[in-house]
Amino acid sequence: MSTFRSQERLQESLNLLTTLLEKQRVIEALTHKQESKNKELVEALVHRQNLALLQRKLRDLHPADLAHIIEVLPQADRLVVWAELEPYHAAQVLLESSRSVRDWLVAETERPRLVALLGQLDPDDLAYISDSVDPEIVAEVYQSLDAREQSLFQSTIAYPDGSVGHLMSPEFVSVRDGRDLGGALEDVRRRGELPPHTEALFVVDARNVLRGALSLKDLLLREPSAQVSAVMSTDVVSFTPQERASDAARAFERYDLIAAPVVDERGKLVGRLTVDVVMDFLRRQAQSEALLRAGLAGEEDYFAPAWTSAKNRWLWLFVNLLTAFLASRVIGLFESTIQDLVALAALMPIVASVGGNTGNQTVALVIRGLALDRLTRANTGHLLKKELFVGLMNGAVWGTVVGLAAAALYGSVPLGLVMAAAILLNLVVAAMVGCAVPLVLQRLGRDPAQGSSVLLTFTTDCMGFFIFLGLARAFLV
Amino acid sequence: MSTFRSQERLQESLNLLTTLLEKQRVIEALTHKQESKNKELVEALVHRQNLALLQRKLRDLHPADLAHIIEVLPQADRLVVWAELEPYHAAQVLLESSRSVRDWLVAETERPRLVALLGQLDPDDLAYISDSVDPEIVAEVYQSLDAREQSLFQSTIAYPDGSVGHLMSPEFVSVRDGRDLGGALEDVRRRGELPPHTEALFVVDARNVLRGALSLKDLLLREPSAQVSAVMSTDVVSFTPQERASDAARAFERYDLIAAPVVDERGKLVGRLTVDVVMDFLRRQAQSEALLRAGLAGEEDYFAPAWTSAKNRWLWLFVNLLTAFLASRVIGLFESTIQDLVALAALMPIVASVGGNTGNQTVALVIRGLALDRLTRANTGHLLKKELFVGLMNGAVWGTVVGLAAAALYGSVPLGLVMAAAILLNLVVAAMVGCAVPLVLQRLGRDPAQGSSVLLTFTTDCMGFFIFLGLARAFLV
């Protein structure tokens, strides 16, 4: 019978594990308290039974599920689970864990175990997580690799994070273009295995230059006497190790790729990029973007000490306080005006807030356009014009609404007019700045998703206060 | 020789197309102006040549690339390109386009062409985009399908957007568990083709109940006399059509799936879910989340009329104005206090802004935890306690800094103390509300990514003003 893993299965495993860990804690607490030798023996037995059950349960779990479970457990429970994992299993869990939890696990593992565990990894996987490990330990593991593995490790680590070379795998199957299908099939049979996600074999010439791809489908369905070069597809999307991983990811999405060859500058086959790695990359990228936008330096382990978390948020808090202080100084310039008409103090946050919110809509559109390569030189001008026009229209419509409300509330038509004019002007400013900020950050080589929102809100706050209070000073008091 | 598509190739195509379209416009402008019959003939010839070149270029492009190019072209150019596409090609472009551009293309296409073009689609793809098309036209296309296709269309459209059933494809290959590998291979050969992304065949029993999966690798490498049931893997991740697509997507990521069987409640095989569709789903989800967070109702075509765009943003603007007005009323309660000490007007936005920003950090962490299923009943309490503690610490540290600055700036120690206390309290409020809001929205069945930020900012604004001005009234004036 088939066994199916699903969300429910994972939840069940988690619940069972939690119960087992709970028991384990109770038993340990008891063992500490109990004095009688007899009782101790019984407890020890129960303890061992429970542990055996835990081990059996853990062995059955997929490493990705284990990584997930470790992620949601408090640190004490994590250590119990972690200690019970066999080296190969533990190594796979390290690969699947988030960066913050991986760092923590590595830090909590004794050196001999860590070395044994890292020795279980493929060289490219070792390179992938080597940032989390003490370089000395990496060097020790590296020494234990054979020459071929060492060179694989080197070739992966040579490429920076975020490049195709960093993500590619050395596992692929290639066939020579001169063979027929029967011969190619024999080669594959002799090899005895195919790496996962192999939908096609890469076809190379005598100099190992990529010539095309031969799908397993054709290998299965076509006449064995047909020539590989006649059957293969020559329309192959390939990458170079230097290319940005995000560009490659876009190509994977666009062309529905499962695996693609990676070639060096002379066209020689050097590796393979697979869709599972690409999906993983995309997920991590989307997550870190969402966190960066909220001003978090990066992933945060839920069970990290509060002190670490507090410091993780300081840079943003500092930047935020600085911008808020500057905006506050703008208000300070108009203290006498506010003294004369205190209603201004209550109304000014509205102008600033509406500007910030509509500006951030523009920012979101521009960032998305940049991320999807949809903003070209030709249509950027078009977008700017349109956003300005949208700002003008919305400013006219909603400025009128708010102006009427303010006039009614404070019984002053001039106050309503100033409010309406300030909102209109601030929305136009928001549209301009909302377009310009991400484009300029991108031009400067910065990630527009990171700083745009702060810069925009700072501008719309300052300008909102300045425009509103300035108009009020000129026309009202 | 292999031909490679890459980012550069796409850029080249785009540039060439733009030039051709430019020429086309010039020619058309000339043709309008010129009177002489002779000249007209020449122009017409050039026109036809240019168009032929354009057509040839378009035929060579991958539908995904074409969709991208159409996306970045102004509406007039889009129509020229769109008119030149053959029905099959055009239908694929519709599939690959973003929702807003697809709707626009459909609206711009004459009914006979649209019917011809939709007739080229697979029934499940037709169902997928049927939301963009006038139901009458869908019905007309539906009538032209044969009985099997009609039932495929029905079974896809029966499942709501966001479910596995909506995304699954009826294209899969199954083999009976009673056969040997040689027989299975013969079956596949007789079929003559395999759907894309087939890494394994699904194994079913006589009642079409899923029993396991037979990888192409094993089909290629094992002895032809081996039994399918002996070689197949029984550890297969499967889904039901009713399951949420986002849960399935998480399983694809977690277990590195390429394709997975979809079974009904009795375990019978009904469809197949493939990684390309899942990636597409994830991308659309990530995009719409980023846009929703900024308060945009959804995707916006960059070339849509400004009026449409303005209205797309009204709901958010309205909500924002409403909350800003309420916060403004809180300030209104303290107008006499501000009158007595106008420095309060300048300082109060700092308290509100710091609360909003740190609260949004908490919101981002909680939303991410919910999205990744990392928040369990056990660790939610832990997270809340920790966030409160972080809020307290940051409030103490930064409240002191800001308090000192305010005291120095306005030469008043009591004012500095009130400022410090207000920041401390507002950060604690922000931590509590930042945890509670996404959790409550999730419990209510709402998407926490959508409303959390507005609700949080509203609370921290109102509470920030209230705490600061309240403390000031009590202790300063």
PDB file of C-alpha atoms in Angstrom, chain A residues 338-431:
ATOM      1  CA  ILE A 338       0.116  76.066  15.789  1.00  0.00           C
ATOM      2  CA  GLN A 339      -0.117  78.239  18.917  1.00  0.00           C
ATOM      3  CA  ASP A 340      -2.418  80.556  16.988  1.00  0.00           C
ATOM      4  CA  LEU A 341      -4.570  77.789  15.543  1.00  0.00           C
ATOM      5  CA  VAL A 342      -4.325  74.584  17.540  1.00  0.00           C
ATOM      6  CA  ALA A 343      -6.640  72.685  15.153  1.00  0.00           C
ATOM      7  CA  LEU A 344      -3.603  72.424  12.863  1.00  0.00           C
ATOM      8  CA  ALA A 345      -1.938  70.044  15.331  1.00  0.00           C
ATOM      9  CA  ALA A 346      -4.825  67.620  15.059  1.00  0.00           C
ATOM     10  CA  LEU A 347      -5.135  67.831  11.284  1.00  0.00           C
ATOM     11  CA  MET A 348      -1.481  67.715  10.213  1.00  0.00           C
ATOM     12  CA  PRO A 349      -0.994  63.945  10.775  1.00  0.00           C
ATOM     13  CA  ILE A 350      -3.783  63.271   8.267  1.00  0.00           C
ATOM     14  CA  VAL A 351      -1.925  65.051   5.477  1.00  0.00           C
ATOM     15  CA  ALA A 352       1.311  63.200   6.259  1.00  0.00           C
ATOM     16  CA  SER A 353      -0.348  59.818   6.589  1.00  0.00           C
ATOM     17  CA  VAL A 354      -2.330  59.966   3.340  1.00  0.00           C
ATOM     18  CA  GLY A 355       0.828  60.968   1.476  1.00  0.00           C
ATOM     19  CA  GLY A 356       2.820  58.109   2.978  1.00  0.00           C
ATOM     20  CA  ASN A 357       0.201  55.508   2.172  1.00  0.00           C
ATOM     21  CA  THR A 358      -0.443  56.445  -1.442  1.00  0.00           C
ATOM     22  CA  GLY A 359       3.288  56.902  -2.013  1.00  0.00           C
ATOM     23  CA  ASN A 360       3.900  53.393  -0.782  1.00  0.00           C
ATOM     24  CA  GLN A 361       1.395  52.102  -3.337  1.00  0.00           C
ATOM     25  CA  THR A 362       3.483  53.654  -6.085  1.00  0.00           C
ATOM     26  CA  VAL A 363       6.652  52.238  -4.505  1.00  0.00           C
ATOM     27  CA  ALA A 364       5.133  48.732  -4.466  1.00  0.00           C
ATOM     28  CA  LEU A 365       4.231  48.972  -8.163  1.00  0.00           C
ATOM     29  CA  VAL A 366       7.671  50.236  -9.168  1.00  0.00           C
ATOM     30  CA  ILE A 367       9.515  47.616  -7.086  1.00  0.00           C
ATOM     31  CA  ARG A 368       7.394  44.876  -8.622  1.00  0.00           C
ATOM     32  CA  GLY A 369       8.062  46.238 -12.111  1.00  0.00           C
ATOM     33  CA  LEU A 370      11.803  46.288 -11.425  1.00  0.00           C
ATOM     34  CA  ALA A 371      11.755  42.771  -9.958  1.00  0.00           C
ATOM     35  CA  LEU A 372       9.935  41.391 -13.004  1.00  0.00           C
ATOM     36  CA  ASP A 373      12.011  43.353 -15.531  1.00  0.00           C
ATOM     37  CA  ARG A 374       8.854  45.047 -16.684  1.00  0.00           C
ATOM     38  CA  LEU A 375      10.147  48.597 -16.444  1.00  0.00           C
ATOM     39  CA  THR A 376      12.015  49.519 -19.599  1.00  0.00           C
ATOM     40  CA  ARG A 377      13.438  52.898 -20.498  1.00  0.00           C
ATOM     41  CA  ALA A 378      10.429  53.531 -22.719  1.00  0.00           C
ATOM     42  CA  ASN A 379       7.691  52.783 -20.229  1.00  0.00           C
ATOM     43  CA  THR A 380       9.284  54.307 -17.101  1.00  0.00           C
ATOM     44  CA  GLY A 381       8.467  57.786 -18.391  1.00  0.00           C
ATOM     45  CA  HIS A 382       4.955  56.623 -19.120  1.00  0.00           C
ATOM     46  CA  LEU A 383       4.591  55.222 -15.594  1.00  0.00           C
ATOM     47  CA  LEU A 384       5.846  58.439 -13.975  1.00  0.00           C
ATOM     48  CA  LYS A 385       3.385  60.548 -15.970  1.00  0.00           C
ATOM     49  CA  LYS A 386       0.557  58.199 -15.101  1.00  0.00           C
ATOM     50  CA  GLU A 387       1.357  58.076 -11.374  1.00  0.00           C
ATOM     51  CA  LEU A 388       1.483  61.879 -11.291  1.00  0.00           C
ATOM     52  CA  PHE A 389      -1.900  62.007 -12.965  1.00  0.00           C
ATOM     53  CA  VAL A 390      -3.322  59.429 -10.544  1.00  0.00           C
ATOM     54  CA  GLY A 391      -1.926  61.483  -7.634  1.00  0.00           C
ATOM     55  CA  LEU A 392      -3.553  64.631  -9.010  1.00  0.00           C
ATOM     56  CA  MET A 393      -6.927  62.940  -9.465  1.00  0.00           C
ATOM     57  CA  ASN A 394      -6.925  61.257  -6.091  1.00  0.00           C
ATOM     58  CA  GLY A 395      -5.695  64.462  -4.498  1.00  0.00           C
ATOM     59  CA  ALA A 396      -8.570  66.411  -6.082  1.00  0.00           C
ATOM     60  CA  VAL A 397     -11.233  63.856  -5.103  1.00  0.00           C
ATOM     61  CA  TRP A 398     -10.097  63.039  -1.578  1.00  0.00           C
ATOM     62  CA  GLY A 399      -8.680  66.467  -0.842  1.00  0.00           C
ATOM     63  CA  THR A 400     -12.192  67.812  -1.455  1.00  0.00           C
ATOM     64  CA  VAL A 401     -13.763  65.192   0.797  1.00  0.00           C
ATOM     65  CA  VAL A 402     -11.320  65.801   3.649  1.00  0.00           C
ATOM     66  CA  GLY A 403     -11.455  69.573   3.128  1.00  0.00           C
ATOM     67  CA  LEU A 404     -15.248  69.540   3.464  1.00  0.00           C
ATOM     68  CA  ALA A 405     -15.024  67.416   6.605  1.00  0.00           C
ATOM     69  CA  ALA A 406     -12.416  69.713   8.168  1.00  0.00           C
ATOM     70  CA  ALA A 407     -14.406  72.829   7.249  1.00  0.00           C
ATOM     71  CA  ALA A 408     -17.543  71.373   8.817  1.00  0.00           C
ATOM     72  CA  LEU A 409     -15.755  70.093  11.917  1.00  0.00           C
ATOM     73  CA  TYR A 410     -13.964  73.351  12.709  1.00  0.00           C
ATOM     74  CA  GLY A 411     -16.552  75.656  11.130  1.00  0.00           C
ATOM     75  CA  SER A 412     -13.941  77.319   8.902  1.00  0.00           C
ATOM     76  CA  VAL A 413     -14.008  77.322   5.108  1.00  0.00           C
ATOM     77  CA  PRO A 414     -10.427  78.692   4.762  1.00  0.00           C
ATOM     78  CA  LEU A 415      -9.144  75.830   6.967  1.00  0.00           C
ATOM     79  CA  GLY A 416     -10.958  73.344   4.702  1.00  0.00           C
ATOM     80  CA  LEU A 417      -9.405  74.912   1.612  1.00  0.00           C
ATOM     81  CA  VAL A 418      -5.889  74.748   3.074  1.00  0.00           C
ATOM     82  CA  MET A 419      -6.446  71.114   4.053  1.00  0.00           C
ATOM     83  CA  ALA A 420      -7.668  70.222   0.527  1.00  0.00           C
ATOM     84  CA  ALA A 421      -4.762  72.009  -1.148  1.00  0.00           C
ATOM     85  CA  ALA A 422      -2.210  70.391   1.190  1.00  0.00           C
ATOM     86  CA  ILE A 423      -3.526  66.888   0.476  1.00  0.00           C
ATOM     87  CA  LEU A 424      -3.523  67.496  -3.275  1.00  0.00           C
ATOM     88  CA  LEU A 425       0.069  68.760  -3.222  1.00  0.00           C
ATOM     89  CA  ASN A 426       1.325  66.022  -0.912  1.00  0.00           C
ATOM     90  CA  LEU A 427      -0.192  63.302  -3.118  1.00  0.00           C
ATOM     91  CA  VAL A 428       1.638  64.736  -6.125  1.00  0.00           C
ATOM     92  CA  VAL A 429       4.879  64.781  -4.118  1.00  0.00           C
ATOM     93  CA  ALA A 430       4.194  61.190  -3.022  1.00  0.00           C
ATOM     94  CA  ALA A 431       3.715  60.052  -6.643  1.00  0.00           C
TER      95      ALA A 431
END
